[in-house]
XYZ file of C-alpha atoms in Angstrom:
153
model
C 12.121 -2.085 0.770
C 13.428 -2.120 -3.204
C 15.288 -4.745 -4.275
C 17.096 -4.635 -7.549
C 19.326 -7.357 -9.449
C 19.478 -7.125 -13.635
C 22.033 -9.090 -14.578
C 23.284 -9.031 -18.467
C 25.638 -11.543 -20.210
C 27.507 -9.782 -23.130
C 30.356 -12.170 -23.544
C 30.401 -15.440 -25.154
C 34.053 -16.595 -23.674
C 31.945 -19.276 -21.276
C 28.409 -20.417 -20.805
C 27.020 -18.849 -17.564
C 23.842 -19.900 -15.908
C 22.765 -16.445 -15.664
C 19.713 -17.432 -13.450
C 22.120 -19.664 -11.254
C 24.330 -16.452 -10.766
C 21.072 -14.358 -10.082
C 19.864 -16.957 -7.426
C 23.385 -17.094 -5.831
C 23.690 -12.936 -6.180
C 20.266 -12.963 -4.280
C 21.520 -15.171 -1.281
C 24.739 -13.097 -1.123
C 22.954 -9.745 -0.515
C 19.570 -10.748 1.312
C 20.941 -13.723 3.396
C 24.135 -13.207 3.790
C 24.903 -9.770 3.627
C 21.464 -8.625 5.574
C 20.605 -6.604 2.586
C 17.039 -5.497 1.507
C 17.690 -2.334 0.049
C 19.659 -2.527 -3.248
C 19.922 -1.462 -6.761
C 22.545 -4.043 -8.773
C 23.379 -4.552 -11.989
C 26.159 -7.326 -12.981
C 27.462 -6.848 -16.846
C 29.617 -9.654 -17.959
C 31.540 -8.599 -20.864
C 34.564 -9.632 -22.878
C 37.851 -8.594 -22.487
C 37.460 -5.642 -25.976
C 34.880 -4.265 -23.978
C 36.385 -4.597 -20.390
C 39.694 -2.989 -21.987
C 37.253 -0.040 -23.044
C 35.887 0.727 -19.983
C 39.316 0.442 -18.323
C 40.930 3.103 -20.022
C 37.747 4.969 -20.261
C 36.920 5.220 -16.319
C 40.289 4.387 -14.634
C 42.770 5.489 -17.565
C 44.536 1.804 -17.351
C 45.593 -0.128 -20.148
C 44.190 -3.620 -20.941
C 41.177 -5.542 -19.227
C 40.770 -6.215 -15.484
C 38.478 -8.625 -13.439
C 36.096 -6.095 -11.962
C 35.437 -2.403 -12.501
C 32.517 -1.101 -9.577
C 30.717 1.957 -10.016
C 28.988 3.046 -6.843
C 25.787 5.143 -7.301
C 24.534 5.696 -3.655
C 24.176 8.793 -2.411
C 24.796 8.225 1.268
C 21.654 6.208 2.623
C 21.558 2.733 3.402
C 20.723 1.709 -0.128
C 23.277 -0.586 -1.817
C 23.322 1.116 -5.445
C 25.756 0.306 -8.248
C 27.096 -1.547 -11.677
C 29.763 -4.547 -12.016
C 31.539 -5.479 -15.139
C 33.232 -8.041 -15.174
C 35.323 -9.477 -17.563
C 34.868 -13.347 -18.110
C 37.976 -13.411 -20.282
C 40.245 -12.644 -17.448
C 38.143 -14.846 -14.785
C 39.479 -17.615 -17.308
C 42.864 -16.396 -17.194
C 43.097 -15.813 -13.702
C 42.113 -19.078 -13.238
C 44.125 -20.800 -14.786
C 46.613 -18.949 -12.401
C 44.978 -19.601 -9.300
C 44.397 -22.943 -10.067
C 40.947 -22.592 -9.247
C 37.558 -22.217 -11.987
C 36.440 -19.507 -13.378
C 33.478 -19.833 -11.619
C 34.985 -19.554 -8.545
C 36.800 -16.613 -10.461
C 33.389 -15.123 -11.245
C 31.746 -15.338 -7.496
C 34.841 -13.683 -6.046
C 34.294 -10.629 -8.464
C 30.664 -10.184 -7.670
C 31.372 -10.520 -3.944
C 34.082 -8.042 -4.638
C 32.133 -5.954 -6.254
C 29.387 -5.730 -3.636
C 32.190 -5.332 -1.098
C 33.230 -2.670 -2.630
C 29.889 -0.783 -3.070
C 29.550 -1.180 0.794
C 32.517 0.772 1.352
C 35.308 -1.694 1.453
C 38.913 -0.455 -0.014
C 41.973 -2.061 -1.487
C 43.990 0.942 -2.000
C 46.306 -0.047 0.582
C 47.503 -3.134 1.598
C 46.118 -3.326 5.082
C 42.875 -2.400 3.546
C 43.064 -4.668 0.898
C 44.084 -7.800 3.642
C 40.681 -6.610 5.283
C 39.365 -6.908 1.917
C 40.261 -10.118 0.760
C 39.498 -12.034 4.106
C 35.710 -10.769 3.642
C 35.817 -12.097 0.246
C 37.190 -15.010 1.059
C 35.037 -15.542 4.153
C 31.658 -14.836 1.591
C 32.895 -17.266 -0.547
C 33.268 -20.547 1.345
C 29.853 -19.476 3.270
C 28.097 -19.574 -0.166
C 25.194 -22.267 0.410
C 26.226 -25.762 -1.508
C 23.251 -24.826 -3.722
C 24.699 -21.707 -4.524
C 28.509 -23.298 -5.043
C 30.113 -21.423 -8.032
C 30.424 -24.625 -9.978
C 27.208 -24.465 -11.030
C 27.358 -20.923 -12.988
C 28.308 -23.447 -16.006
C 25.168 -23.440 -17.933
C 24.740 -26.851 -19.112
C 24.772 -27.095 -23.223
């Protein structure tokens, strides 16, 4: 059994409580998804860094919410990296009338679902993935509620 979770906060748009994000992600991986073998890195980045990654790897212009890189070799190990843009989380939170912390946790769940094989390229598959994403977000225990991801000053 191997469990590795690295979280790097490389942005300054919002004060993220990285320890709380780690706890919430570990609960998601270990308790909610029953994963014991994982090697995951989460990078919180700003819009300039995300736009560069989006262009370099996907040839899409501008920043996006989350980019997932999977490195698993077909085994039962979840292995990958998530790049999450907090600037986009703030924008989308306004658009969807939620909080940037909810968006951040949604992006973590979304990326992990991609690493588990979920796909959102076709409408039917996108609906299935969205349902799983919504279900996991709602089932997070109160101690891991997304509003706690904001670091206190």
